[in-house]
Amino acid sequence: MKHRIVVLGAGYAGAMAAGRLAKRLHTDDTEITLVNADADFVERVRMHQLATGQDLKPRPLSEVYAGTGVKPRLARVTAVDVDNRTVALADDNGTDEITYDTLVYALGSVTADHGVPGVAEHAYDIAGRPSALRLRDRLAHLAPGGTVLVVGGGLTGLEAVTEIAETRPDLDVALAARGGLGDWLSGKAQQHLRGVCDRLGITVYEHSDIARVEADGAVTRDGRKIPAQVTVWTTGFAVHPIAAATTVAVADTGQIIVDDSMRSVSHPEVYAVGDAAIAAGPGGKPLRMSCASGIPMAWQAADAIAARLTGRAKFPKAPLRYFNQCISLGRRDGIIQYVTADDRARPALLTGKVAARYKEFVCMGAAWSIAHPVLYPVRRHRVVPTRTEIRTATY
């Protein structure tokens, strides 16, 4: 029998893991199924572009993995039974259940509302393609002079607010940040960021913790009302609750706890990558939810799985560390903040058009590598049966 590998989720981490497994393992010995709710690979880091009316290149999974040995399965994951090694699915034809020998859990994350009232009813988000398209439609129907408030001063919030302000200079665009504007960046980067916000006419509300969202704006914890016809919520991400509903060991965040090979500490046949996993980076600091974390985690997991199945004791170590933070500030400006291995800002940075091109190159490179999963070098190895499998086959 072939060794059945099921990968759940085709975001950056899941798509990369599936492709890398196809490069490492012989198709005669393995069956790789990639389950995803969307028929395309979606460039999540470009959702702010999609929301502002820009069209993204479609990347159908059926075309990406054609001839690789990876079988895309269009379905939603409704449950996982890690004790019986089954995954429950739902699609347009009904429900189904598939089994696995090795599971790669990469279901990613969704927008976190942090329990703030009114977010679900009144706010928009850009955590995925459906929600970004919903915001796109709303912005398209917003008349000149309309008001938009982006809540959240992290990377997603900065990219969203500058993209909206640049694309729609006829709107009154504002940003509400819990702390200072870009206060985790270096001093020069913060100065550049303020200059961009001023140039784009963005009103910045610093140290503004939002207590609730209403149909016509947001209210801070100190009772101030920030008016807005459209509120965009970008205050972080939360993982899908599916893993926490299983017996696999998870952290308080619901993320699967993994070792340095991205293997579950409680269920050795389960690996987790991307936002769905909590893994230690330099100094024991958990890796943040990001493409910059998810891709090397996928490399690590795929190489570890291939090494285990093919009888290789060692597997190459992916660089689970950070080098820079790439921030687009519209299409013509940006910040490349160089950071330490554990993601602390260094004095060095790039800004302006050079930074914008740098960020674009990074985004294009990530998408290109996923769209060409088995490009050279391909070294497919045969699976080595375990002693238990040999004994079972003998009898």
mmCIF file of C-alpha atoms in Angstrom:
data_model
loop_
_atom_site.group_PDB
_atom_site.id
_atom_site.type_symbol
_atom_site.label_atom_id
_atom_site.label_comp_id
_atom_site.label_asym_id
_atom_site.label_seq_id
_atom_site.Cartn_x
_atom_site.Cartn_y
_atom_site.Cartn_z
ATOM 1 C CA MET A 1 0.000 0.000 0.000
ATOM 2 C CA LYS A 2 1.087 3.559 -0.652
ATOM 3 C CA HIS A 3 1.817 5.808 2.305
ATOM 4 C CA ARG A 4 -1.081 8.277 2.454
ATOM 5 C CA ILE A 5 -0.115 11.872 3.184
ATOM 6 C CA VAL A 6 -2.918 14.388 3.618
ATOM 7 C CA VAL A 7 -2.166 18.109 3.682
ATOM 8 C CA LEU A 8 -4.943 20.311 5.049
ATOM 9 C CA GLY A 9 -4.915 23.839 3.659
ATOM 10 C CA ALA A 10 -3.250 25.298 0.553
ATOM 11 C CA GLY A 11 -2.045 28.611 1.881
ATOM 12 C CA TYR A 12 1.644 29.463 1.708
ATOM 13 C CA ALA A 13 2.617 26.799 4.257
ATOM 14 C CA GLY A 14 0.358 23.974 3.092
ATOM 15 C CA ALA A 15 0.967 24.536 -0.611
ATOM 16 C CA MET A 16 4.717 24.687 -0.069
ATOM 17 C CA ALA A 17 4.714 21.529 2.071
ATOM 18 C CA ALA A 18 2.745 19.558 -0.532
ATOM 19 C CA GLY A 19 5.057 20.612 -3.352
ATOM 20 C CA ARG A 20 8.213 19.890 -1.399
ATOM 21 C CA LEU A 21 6.935 16.440 -0.418
ATOM 22 C CA ALA A 22 6.296 15.746 -4.104
ATOM 23 C CA LYS A 23 9.931 16.627 -4.819
ATOM 24 C CA ARG A 24 11.267 14.362 -2.090
ATOM 25 C CA LEU A 25 9.094 11.221 -2.279
ATOM 26 C CA HIS A 26 8.574 8.706 -5.075
ATOM 27 C CA THR A 27 5.067 8.630 -6.515
ATOM 28 C CA ASP A 28 5.065 4.816 -6.555
ATOM 29 C CA ASP A 29 5.249 4.762 -2.773
ATOM 30 C CA THR A 30 3.194 7.750 -1.660
ATOM 31 C CA GLU A 31 -0.196 9.329 -2.224
ATOM 32 C CA ILE A 32 -0.327 13.051 -1.442
ATOM 33 C CA THR A 33 -3.748 14.699 -1.121
ATOM 34 C CA LEU A 34 -4.027 18.462 -0.697
ATOM 35 C CA VAL A 35 -7.374 19.550 0.746
ATOM 36 C CA ASN A 36 -8.441 23.157 0.288
ATOM 37 C CA ALA A 37 -11.723 25.062 0.364
ATOM 38 C CA ASP A 38 -10.679 27.266 -2.575
ATOM 39 C CA ALA A 39 -9.860 25.953 -6.044
ATOM 40 C CA ASP A 40 -6.974 28.430 -6.342
ATOM 41 C CA PHE A 41 -3.844 29.225 -4.420
ATOM 42 C CA VAL A 42 -4.583 32.627 -2.885
ATOM 43 C CA GLU A 43 -1.793 35.134 -2.257
ATOM 44 C CA ARG A 44 -2.919 36.191 1.183
ATOM 45 C CA VAL A 45 -0.248 38.867 1.450
ATOM 46 C CA ARG A 46 -1.969 40.703 -1.423
ATOM 47 C CA MET A 47 -5.486 40.834 0.010
ATOM 48 C CA HIS A 48 -5.216 44.589 0.589
ATOM 49 C CA GLN A 49 -4.564 44.936 -3.143
ATOM 50 C CA LEU A 50 -7.562 42.785 -4.014
ATOM 51 C CA ALA A 51 -9.749 44.819 -1.655
ATOM 52 C CA THR A 52 -8.817 48.059 -3.414
ATOM 53 C CA GLY A 53 -9.837 46.867 -6.865
ATOM 54 C CA GLN A 54 -6.632 45.301 -8.179
ATOM 55 C CA ASP A 55 -6.904 41.950 -9.939
ATOM 56 C CA LEU A 56 -4.598 39.108 -8.932
ATOM 57 C CA LYS A 57 -3.280 36.378 -11.183
ATOM 58 C CA PRO A 58 -5.362 33.203 -10.764
ATOM 59 C CA ARG A 59 -3.390 30.103 -9.786
ATOM 60 C CA PRO A 60 -5.684 27.033 -9.990
ATOM 61 C CA LEU A 61 -4.392 24.226 -7.791
ATOM 62 C CA SER A 62 -5.264 21.726 -10.524
ATOM 63 C CA GLU A 63 -2.743 23.447 -12.789
ATOM 64 C CA VAL A 64 -0.117 24.102 -10.106
ATOM 65 C CA TYR A 65 0.107 20.412 -9.178
ATOM 66 C CA ALA A 66 -0.528 18.846 -12.586
ATOM 67 C CA GLY A 67 1.924 16.000 -13.111
ATOM 68 C CA THR A 68 3.471 16.292 -9.640
ATOM 69 C CA GLY A 69 1.681 13.436 -7.900
ATOM 70 C CA VAL A 70 -0.184 15.820 -5.589
ATOM 71 C CA LYS A 71 -3.964 15.429 -5.832
ATOM 72 C CA PRO A 72 -5.898 18.605 -4.946
ATOM 73 C CA ARG A 73 -9.239 17.990 -3.250
ATOM 74 C CA LEU A 74 -11.724 20.864 -3.207
ATOM 75 C CA ALA A 75 -13.537 20.610 0.128
ATOM 76 C CA ARG A 76 -13.923 22.166 3.567
ATOM 77 C CA VAL A 77 -12.437 20.399 6.571
ATOM 78 C CA THR A 78 -15.139 19.980 9.208
ATOM 79 C CA ALA A 79 -13.349 17.738 11.706
ATOM 80 C CA VAL A 80 -10.165 15.760 12.308
ATOM 81 C CA ASP A 81 -9.930 12.532 14.314
ATOM 82 C CA VAL A 82 -6.244 12.194 15.152
ATOM 83 C CA ASP A 83 -6.769 8.947 17.049
ATOM 84 C CA ASN A 84 -8.401 7.140 14.125
ATOM 85 C CA ARG A 85 -6.450 9.168 11.520
ATOM 86 C CA THR A 86 -9.461 10.426 9.616
ATOM 87 C CA VAL A 87 -10.514 13.805 8.236
ATOM 88 C CA ALA A 88 -14.168 14.767 7.737
ATOM 89 C CA LEU A 89 -14.866 16.857 4.631
ATOM 90 C CA ALA A 90 -17.784 18.715 3.113
ATOM 91 C CA ASP A 91 -18.236 19.928 -0.464
ATOM 92 C CA ASP A 92 -21.021 20.663 -2.939
ATOM 93 C CA ASN A 93 -21.734 16.941 -3.228
ATOM 94 C CA GLY A 94 -22.186 16.369 0.502
ATOM 95 C CA THR A 95 -19.879 14.952 3.149
ATOM 96 C CA ASP A 96 -16.996 12.521 3.005
ATOM 97 C CA GLU A 97 -14.216 11.087 5.123
ATOM 98 C CA ILE A 98 -10.620 10.357 4.133
ATOM 99 C CA THR A 99 -7.879 8.553 6.011
ATOM 100 C CA TYR A 100 -4.187 9.273 6.336
ATOM 101 C CA ASP A 101 -0.928 7.777 7.520
ATOM 102 C CA THR A 102 0.745 11.188 7.882
ATOM 103 C CA LEU A 103 -1.135 14.454 8.317
ATOM 104 C CA VAL A 104 0.186 17.945 7.609
ATOM 105 C CA TYR A 105 -2.150 20.404 9.328
ATOM 106 C CA ALA A 106 -1.965 23.833 7.681
ATOM 107 C CA LEU A 107 -5.445 25.293 7.993
ATOM 108 C CA GLY A 108 -4.074 28.743 8.752
ATOM 109 C CA SER A 109 -5.965 31.465 10.551
ATOM 110 C CA VAL A 110 -8.874 33.866 10.442
ATOM 111 C CA THR A 111 -9.366 37.393 11.712
ATOM 112 C CA ALA A 112 -9.447 37.628 15.498
ATOM 113 C CA ASP A 113 -12.164 39.882 16.908
ATOM 114 C CA HIS A 114 -10.741 39.614 20.461
ATOM 115 C CA GLY A 115 -14.288 39.559 21.785
ATOM 116 C CA VAL A 116 -14.920 43.172 20.749
ATOM 117 C CA PRO A 117 -18.662 43.734 20.284
ATOM 118 C CA GLY A 118 -19.851 44.707 16.832
ATOM 119 C CA VAL A 119 -16.872 43.388 14.847
ATOM 120 C CA ALA A 120 -18.776 40.485 13.309
ATOM 121 C CA GLU A 121 -21.815 42.625 12.520
ATOM 122 C CA HIS A 122 -20.238 45.838 11.267
ATOM 123 C CA ALA A 123 -16.546 45.391 10.386
ATOM 124 C CA TYR A 124 -14.809 44.171 7.237
ATOM 125 C CA ASP A 125 -11.556 42.221 7.115
ATOM 126 C CA ILE A 126 -8.964 41.083 4.570
ATOM 127 C CA ALA A 127 -7.978 37.730 6.072
ATOM 128 C CA GLY A 128 -9.060 35.847 2.953
ATOM 129 C CA ARG A 129 -10.345 36.267 -0.583
ATOM 130 C CA PRO A 130 -14.116 36.219 0.186
ATOM 131 C CA SER A 131 -13.795 38.899 2.851
ATOM 132 C CA ALA A 132 -11.415 40.996 0.727
ATOM 133 C CA LEU A 133 -13.894 40.867 -2.165
ATOM 134 C CA ARG A 134 -16.671 41.917 0.189
ATOM 135 C CA LEU A 135 -14.642 44.970 1.226
ATOM 136 C CA ARG A 136 -13.783 45.625 -2.422
ATOM 137 C CA ASP A 137 -17.451 45.833 -3.315
ATOM 138 C CA ARG A 138 -18.198 48.143 -0.375
ATOM 139 C CA LEU A 139 -15.353 50.515 -1.216
ATOM 140 C CA ALA A 140 -16.389 50.597 -4.862
ATOM 141 C CA HIS A 141 -19.817 51.878 -3.836
ATOM 142 C CA LEU A 142 -18.474 54.422 -1.348
ATOM 143 C CA ALA A 143 -18.987 57.935 -2.690
ATOM 144 C CA PRO A 144 -16.249 60.593 -2.656
ATOM 145 C CA GLY A 145 -15.870 62.077 0.789
ATOM 146 C CA GLY A 146 -16.761 58.768 2.417
ATOM 147 C CA THR A 147 -15.004 57.750 5.625
ATOM 148 C CA VAL A 148 -12.937 54.609 6.186
ATOM 149 C CA LEU A 149 -11.355 53.523 9.475
ATOM 150 C CA VAL A 150 -8.728 50.777 9.623
ATOM 151 C CA VAL A 151 -8.391 49.334 13.127
ATOM 152 C CA GLY A 152 -5.014 47.786 13.900
ATOM 153 C CA GLY A 153 -1.553 49.259 13.584
ATOM 154 C CA GLY A 154 0.343 46.091 12.705
ATOM 155 C CA LEU A 155 1.696 45.076 9.322
ATOM 156 C CA THR A 156 -1.724 44.208 7.893
ATOM 157 C CA GLY A 157 -3.263 47.442 9.095
ATOM 158 C CA LEU A 158 -0.463 49.597 7.717
ATOM 159 C CA GLU A 159 -0.612 47.944 4.313
ATOM 160 C CA ALA A 160 -4.405 48.157 4.181
ATOM 161 C CA VAL A 161 -4.726 51.788 5.221
ATOM 162 C CA THR A 162 -2.019 53.054 2.851
ATOM 163 C CA GLU A 163 -3.367 50.998 -0.065
ATOM 164 C CA ILE A 164 -6.873 52.347 0.450
ATOM 165 C CA ALA A 165 -5.659 55.934 0.846
ATOM 166 C CA GLU A 166 -3.489 55.756 -2.263
ATOM 167 C CA THR A 167 -6.129 54.059 -4.414
ATOM 168 C CA ARG A 168 -8.972 56.284 -3.226
ATOM 169 C CA PRO A 169 -7.589 59.760 -2.494
ATOM 170 C CA ASP A 170 -11.178 61.003 -2.589
ATOM 171 C CA LEU A 171 -11.943 59.228 0.708
ATOM 172 C CA ASP A 172 -11.294 60.313 4.292
ATOM 173 C CA VAL A 173 -9.105 57.464 5.551
ATOM 174 C CA ALA A 174 -8.018 56.938 9.176
ATOM 175 C CA LEU A 175 -6.025 54.421 11.212
ATOM 176 C CA ALA A 176 -6.598 53.493 14.866
ATOM 177 C CA ALA A 177 -3.599 51.880 16.579
ATOM 178 C CA ARG A 178 -3.514 50.532 20.117
ATOM 179 C CA GLY A 179 0.065 51.761 20.559
ATOM 180 C CA GLY A 180 2.167 54.344 18.794
ATOM 181 C CA LEU A 181 2.345 54.395 15.009
ATOM 182 C CA GLY A 182 4.822 51.674 13.982
ATOM 183 C CA ASP A 183 6.336 51.730 17.465
ATOM 184 C CA TRP A 184 8.067 48.362 16.940
ATOM 185 C CA LEU A 185 10.051 49.783 14.009
ATOM 186 C CA SER A 186 13.345 51.659 14.151
ATOM 187 C CA GLY A 187 13.267 55.412 14.635
ATOM 188 C CA LYS A 188 13.988 56.159 10.970
ATOM 189 C CA ALA A 189 11.321 53.728 9.838
ATOM 190 C CA GLN A 190 8.752 55.359 12.123
ATOM 191 C CA GLN A 191 9.689 58.760 10.746
ATOM 192 C CA HIS A 192 9.245 57.544 7.171
ATOM 193 C CA LEU A 193 5.909 55.931 8.039
ATOM 194 C CA ARG A 194 4.592 59.177 9.500
ATOM 195 C CA GLY A 195 5.675 60.998 6.383
ATOM 196 C CA VAL A 196 3.782 58.542 4.182
ATOM 197 C CA CYS A 197 0.630 58.859 6.291
ATOM 198 C CA ASP A 198 0.857 62.651 6.049
ATOM 199 C CA ARG A 199 1.412 62.504 2.287
ATOM 200 C CA LEU A 200 -1.587 60.232 1.780
ATOM 201 C CA GLY A 201 -3.795 62.282 4.092
ATOM 202 C CA ILE A 202 -4.315 59.485 6.615
ATOM 203 C CA THR A 203 -5.590 60.550 10.038
ATOM 204 C CA VAL A 204 -3.817 58.507 12.719
ATOM 205 C CA TYR A 205 -5.373 57.816 16.125
ATOM 206 C CA GLU A 206 -2.546 56.527 18.300
ATOM 207 C CA HIS A 207 -3.018 54.771 21.657
ATOM 208 C CA SER A 208 -6.626 54.128 20.744
ATOM 209 C CA ASP A 209 -7.976 50.836 22.027
ATOM 210 C CA ILE A 210 -11.286 50.073 20.318
ATOM 211 C CA ALA A 211 -14.006 48.883 22.714
ATOM 212 C CA ARG A 212 -16.793 48.311 20.180
ATOM 213 C CA VAL A 213 -17.639 48.720 16.527
ATOM 214 C CA GLU A 214 -20.883 50.316 15.429
ATOM 215 C CA ALA A 215 -22.556 50.752 12.060
ATOM 216 C CA ASP A 216 -21.232 54.296 11.775
ATOM 217 C CA GLY A 217 -17.781 53.943 13.333
ATOM 218 C CA ALA A 218 -15.898 52.713 16.375
ATOM 219 C CA VAL A 219 -15.790 53.680 20.037
ATOM 220 C CA THR A 220 -12.569 53.692 22.064
ATOM 221 C CA ARG A 221 -12.289 52.458 25.633
ATOM 222 C CA ASP A 222 -12.152 56.027 26.879
ATOM 223 C CA GLY A 223 -15.474 56.771 25.153
ATOM 224 C CA ARG A 224 -14.287 58.625 22.042
ATOM 225 C CA LYS A 225 -16.254 58.014 18.853
ATOM 226 C CA ILE A 226 -14.330 57.688 15.577
ATOM 227 C CA PRO A 227 -16.829 58.064 12.747
ATOM 228 C CA ALA A 228 -16.576 55.759 9.746
ATOM 229 C CA GLN A 229 -18.896 54.472 7.066
ATOM 230 C CA VAL A 230 -16.559 51.507 6.610
ATOM 231 C CA THR A 231 -14.533 49.925 9.418
ATOM 232 C CA VAL A 232 -11.776 47.483 8.474
ATOM 233 C CA TRP A 233 -10.642 45.162 11.291
ATOM 234 C CA THR A 234 -6.953 44.120 11.169
ATOM 235 C CA THR A 235 -6.012 43.476 14.794
ATOM 236 C CA GLY A 236 -4.459 40.042 14.390
ATOM 237 C CA PHE A 237 -5.376 36.459 13.643
ATOM 238 C CA ALA A 238 -6.820 33.423 15.390
ATOM 239 C CA VAL A 239 -6.572 29.793 14.309
ATOM 240 C CA HIS A 240 -9.475 27.609 13.257
ATOM 241 C CA PRO A 241 -10.959 25.721 16.252
ATOM 242 C CA ILE A 242 -10.679 22.311 14.589
ATOM 243 C CA ALA A 243 -7.345 21.334 16.160
ATOM 244 C CA ALA A 244 -8.460 22.325 19.655
ATOM 245 C CA ALA A 245 -11.466 20.015 19.277
ATOM 246 C CA THR A 246 -9.166 17.006 18.852
ATOM 247 C CA THR A 247 -6.900 15.215 21.331
ATOM 248 C CA VAL A 248 -3.750 16.713 19.792
ATOM 249 C CA ALA A 249 -1.760 18.935 22.160
ATOM 250 C CA VAL A 250 -2.467 22.626 21.538
ATOM 251 C CA ALA A 251 -1.409 25.875 23.185
ATOM 252 C CA ASP A 252 -3.817 28.366 24.746
ATOM 253 C CA THR A 253 -4.041 29.983 21.310
ATOM 254 C CA GLY A 254 -5.395 26.762 19.774
ATOM 255 C CA GLN A 255 -2.186 26.279 17.782
ATOM 256 C CA ILE A 256 -0.708 22.777 17.606
ATOM 257 C CA ILE A 257 2.439 22.415 19.707
ATOM 258 C CA VAL A 258 5.301 21.054 17.586
ATOM 259 C CA ASP A 259 8.984 20.166 17.994
ATOM 260 C CA ASP A 260 11.822 21.458 15.835
ATOM 261 C CA SER A 261 10.736 19.223 12.942
ATOM 262 C CA MET A 262 7.166 20.624 13.064
ATOM 263 C CA ARG A 263 5.950 17.301 14.445
ATOM 264 C CA SER A 264 3.173 17.245 17.016
ATOM 265 C CA VAL A 265 4.505 16.595 20.508
ATOM 266 C CA SER A 266 1.494 14.352 21.249
ATOM 267 C CA HIS A 267 0.753 12.613 17.933
ATOM 268 C CA PRO A 268 3.879 11.645 15.929
ATOM 269 C CA GLU A 269 1.947 11.101 12.685
ATOM 270 C CA VAL A 270 0.737 14.732 12.737
ATOM 271 C CA TYR A 271 2.792 17.703 11.566
ATOM 272 C CA ALA A 272 1.620 21.307 11.722
ATOM 273 C CA VAL A 273 2.935 24.335 9.821
ATOM 274 C CA GLY A 274 2.155 27.992 9.331
ATOM 275 C CA ASP A 275 -0.283 29.894 11.523
ATOM 276 C CA ALA A 276 -1.817 26.622 12.759
ATOM 277 C CA ALA A 277 1.344 25.662 14.678
ATOM 278 C CA ILE A 278 3.268 27.200 17.524
ATOM 279 C CA ALA A 279 6.986 26.663 17.066
ATOM 280 C CA ALA A 280 10.006 28.110 18.817
ATOM 281 C CA GLY A 281 12.293 30.465 16.957
ATOM 282 C CA PRO A 282 15.595 31.989 18.082
ATOM 283 C CA GLY A 283 15.832 32.330 21.859
ATOM 284 C CA GLY A 284 12.753 30.170 22.331
ATOM 285 C CA LYS A 285 10.483 33.006 21.162
ATOM 286 C CA PRO A 286 7.399 31.701 19.307
ATOM 287 C CA LEU A 287 7.398 32.395 15.588
ATOM 288 C CA ARG A 288 4.806 34.991 14.609
ATOM 289 C CA MET A 289 1.960 34.246 12.239
ATOM 290 C CA SER A 290 3.317 35.258 8.851
ATOM 291 C CA CYS A 291 4.385 34.059 5.434
ATOM 292 C CA ALA A 292 7.971 34.553 6.602
ATOM 293 C CA SER A 293 7.383 31.895 9.273
ATOM 294 C CA GLY A 294 5.079 29.566 7.361
ATOM 295 C CA ILE A 295 7.297 28.834 4.369
ATOM 296 C CA PRO A 296 10.409 27.702 6.300
ATOM 297 C CA MET A 297 8.149 25.735 8.650
ATOM 298 C CA ALA A 298 6.778 23.945 5.580
ATOM 299 C CA TRP A 299 10.298 23.196 4.349
ATOM 300 C CA GLN A 300 11.181 21.796 7.742
ATOM 301 C CA ALA A 301 8.120 19.580 8.003
ATOM 302 C CA ALA A 302 8.337 18.226 4.449
ATOM 303 C CA ASP A 303 12.030 17.412 4.742
ATOM 304 C CA ALA A 304 11.511 15.768 8.134
ATOM 305 C CA ILE A 305 8.651 13.638 6.809
ATOM 306 C CA ALA A 306 10.670 12.619 3.752
ATOM 307 C CA ALA A 307 13.680 11.736 5.901
ATOM 308 C CA ARG A 308 11.569 9.619 8.246
ATOM 309 C CA LEU A 309 9.767 7.736 5.487
ATOM 310 C CA THR A 310 12.896 7.068 3.438
ATOM 311 C CA GLY A 311 15.007 5.882 6.357
ATOM 312 C CA ARG A 312 17.274 8.918 6.642
ATOM 313 C CA ALA A 313 18.127 9.746 10.211
ATOM 314 C CA LYS A 314 18.865 13.417 9.565
ATOM 315 C CA PHE A 315 16.986 16.140 7.752
ATOM 316 C CA PRO A 316 18.196 19.573 6.642
ATOM 317 C CA LYS A 317 17.440 22.439 8.984
ATOM 318 C CA ALA A 318 15.418 25.319 7.556
ATOM 319 C CA PRO A 319 16.323 28.831 8.764
ATOM 320 C CA LEU A 320 13.614 29.382 11.377
ATOM 321 C CA ARG A 321 14.598 32.984 11.932
ATOM 322 C CA TYR A 322 13.837 36.441 10.586
ATOM 323 C CA PHE A 323 15.845 38.734 8.348
ATOM 324 C CA ASN A 324 13.516 41.626 7.616
ATOM 325 C CA GLN A 325 9.948 42.877 7.729
ATOM 326 C CA CYS A 326 8.625 43.894 4.312
ATOM 327 C CA ILE A 327 5.883 46.528 4.445
ATOM 328 C CA SER A 328 4.174 47.905 1.359
ATOM 329 C CA LEU A 329 2.814 51.441 1.748
ATOM 330 C CA GLY A 330 0.785 51.587 -1.436
ATOM 331 C CA ARG A 331 2.236 50.618 -4.804
ATOM 332 C CA ARG A 332 5.045 53.188 -4.869
ATOM 333 C CA ASP A 333 6.397 53.237 -1.330
ATOM 334 C CA GLY A 334 7.384 50.853 1.399
ATOM 335 C CA ILE A 335 9.667 49.975 4.281
ATOM 336 C CA ILE A 336 12.109 47.085 4.472
ATOM 337 C CA GLN A 337 12.963 46.944 8.159
ATOM 338 C CA TYR A 338 15.957 44.705 8.805
ATOM 339 C CA VAL A 339 15.584 42.757 12.036
ATOM 340 C CA THR A 340 17.494 40.450 14.348
ATOM 341 C CA ALA A 341 16.971 36.699 14.192
ATOM 342 C CA ASP A 342 14.211 37.014 16.821
ATOM 343 C CA ASP A 343 12.448 39.816 14.912
ATOM 344 C CA ARG A 344 13.648 42.955 16.725
ATOM 345 C CA ALA A 345 14.242 46.049 14.619
ATOM 346 C CA ARG A 346 17.789 46.953 13.642
ATOM 347 C CA PRO A 347 18.887 50.429 12.527
ATOM 348 C CA ALA A 348 19.257 49.360 8.888
ATOM 349 C CA LEU A 349 16.304 49.784 6.512
ATOM 350 C CA LEU A 350 15.190 50.585 2.978
ATOM 351 C CA THR A 351 12.377 52.997 2.141
ATOM 352 C CA GLY A 352 10.557 54.490 -0.816
ATOM 353 C CA LYS A 353 10.391 53.018 -4.305
ATOM 354 C CA VAL A 354 13.330 50.687 -3.681
ATOM 355 C CA ALA A 355 11.516 49.168 -0.709
ATOM 356 C CA ALA A 356 8.304 48.868 -2.739
ATOM 357 C CA ARG A 357 10.152 46.958 -5.480
ATOM 358 C CA TYR A 358 11.857 44.773 -2.872
ATOM 359 C CA LYS A 359 8.503 43.851 -1.321
ATOM 360 C CA GLU A 360 7.035 43.126 -4.742
ATOM 361 C CA PHE A 361 9.987 40.873 -5.581
ATOM 362 C CA VAL A 362 9.502 38.939 -2.322
ATOM 363 C CA CYS A 363 5.778 38.455 -2.983
ATOM 364 C CA MET A 364 6.374 37.384 -6.581
ATOM 365 C CA GLY A 365 9.118 34.992 -5.505
ATOM 366 C CA ALA A 366 6.943 33.269 -2.927
ATOM 367 C CA ALA A 367 4.070 32.834 -5.388
ATOM 368 C CA TRP A 368 6.394 31.658 -8.161
ATOM 369 C CA SER A 369 7.975 28.984 -5.950
ATOM 370 C CA ILE A 370 4.546 27.614 -5.061
ATOM 371 C CA ALA A 371 3.377 27.738 -8.684
ATOM 372 C CA HIS A 372 6.416 25.617 -9.695
ATOM 373 C CA PRO A 373 6.452 22.967 -6.937
ATOM 374 C CA VAL A 374 8.680 20.366 -8.564
ATOM 375 C CA LEU A 375 11.108 22.534 -10.422
ATOM 376 C CA TYR A 376 14.733 21.353 -10.383
ATOM 377 C CA PRO A 377 16.265 19.909 -8.266
ATOM 378 C CA VAL A 378 13.889 16.971 -7.821
ATOM 379 C CA ARG A 379 15.282 14.057 -5.837
ATOM 380 C CA ARG A 380 12.527 11.549 -5.218
ATOM 381 C CA HIS A 381 13.422 8.753 -2.810
ATOM 382 C CA ARG A 382 11.715 5.442 -2.190
ATOM 383 C CA VAL A 383 9.821 4.867 1.023
ATOM 384 C CA VAL A 384 11.402 2.326 3.346
ATOM 385 C CA PRO A 385 8.818 0.036 5.010
ATOM 386 C CA THR A 386 8.869 -0.041 8.795
ATOM 387 C CA ARG A 387 9.419 -3.285 10.690
ATOM 388 C CA THR A 388 5.731 -3.372 11.555
ATOM 389 C CA GLU A 389 4.746 -3.057 7.881
ATOM 390 C CA ILE A 390 7.192 -5.796 6.876
ATOM 391 C CA ARG A 391 5.873 -8.084 9.608
ATOM 392 C CA THR A 392 2.263 -7.408 8.561
ATOM 393 C CA ALA A 393 3.041 -8.088 4.886
ATOM 394 C CA THR A 394 4.754 -11.369 5.814
ATOM 395 C CA TYR A 395 1.725 -12.646 7.654
#
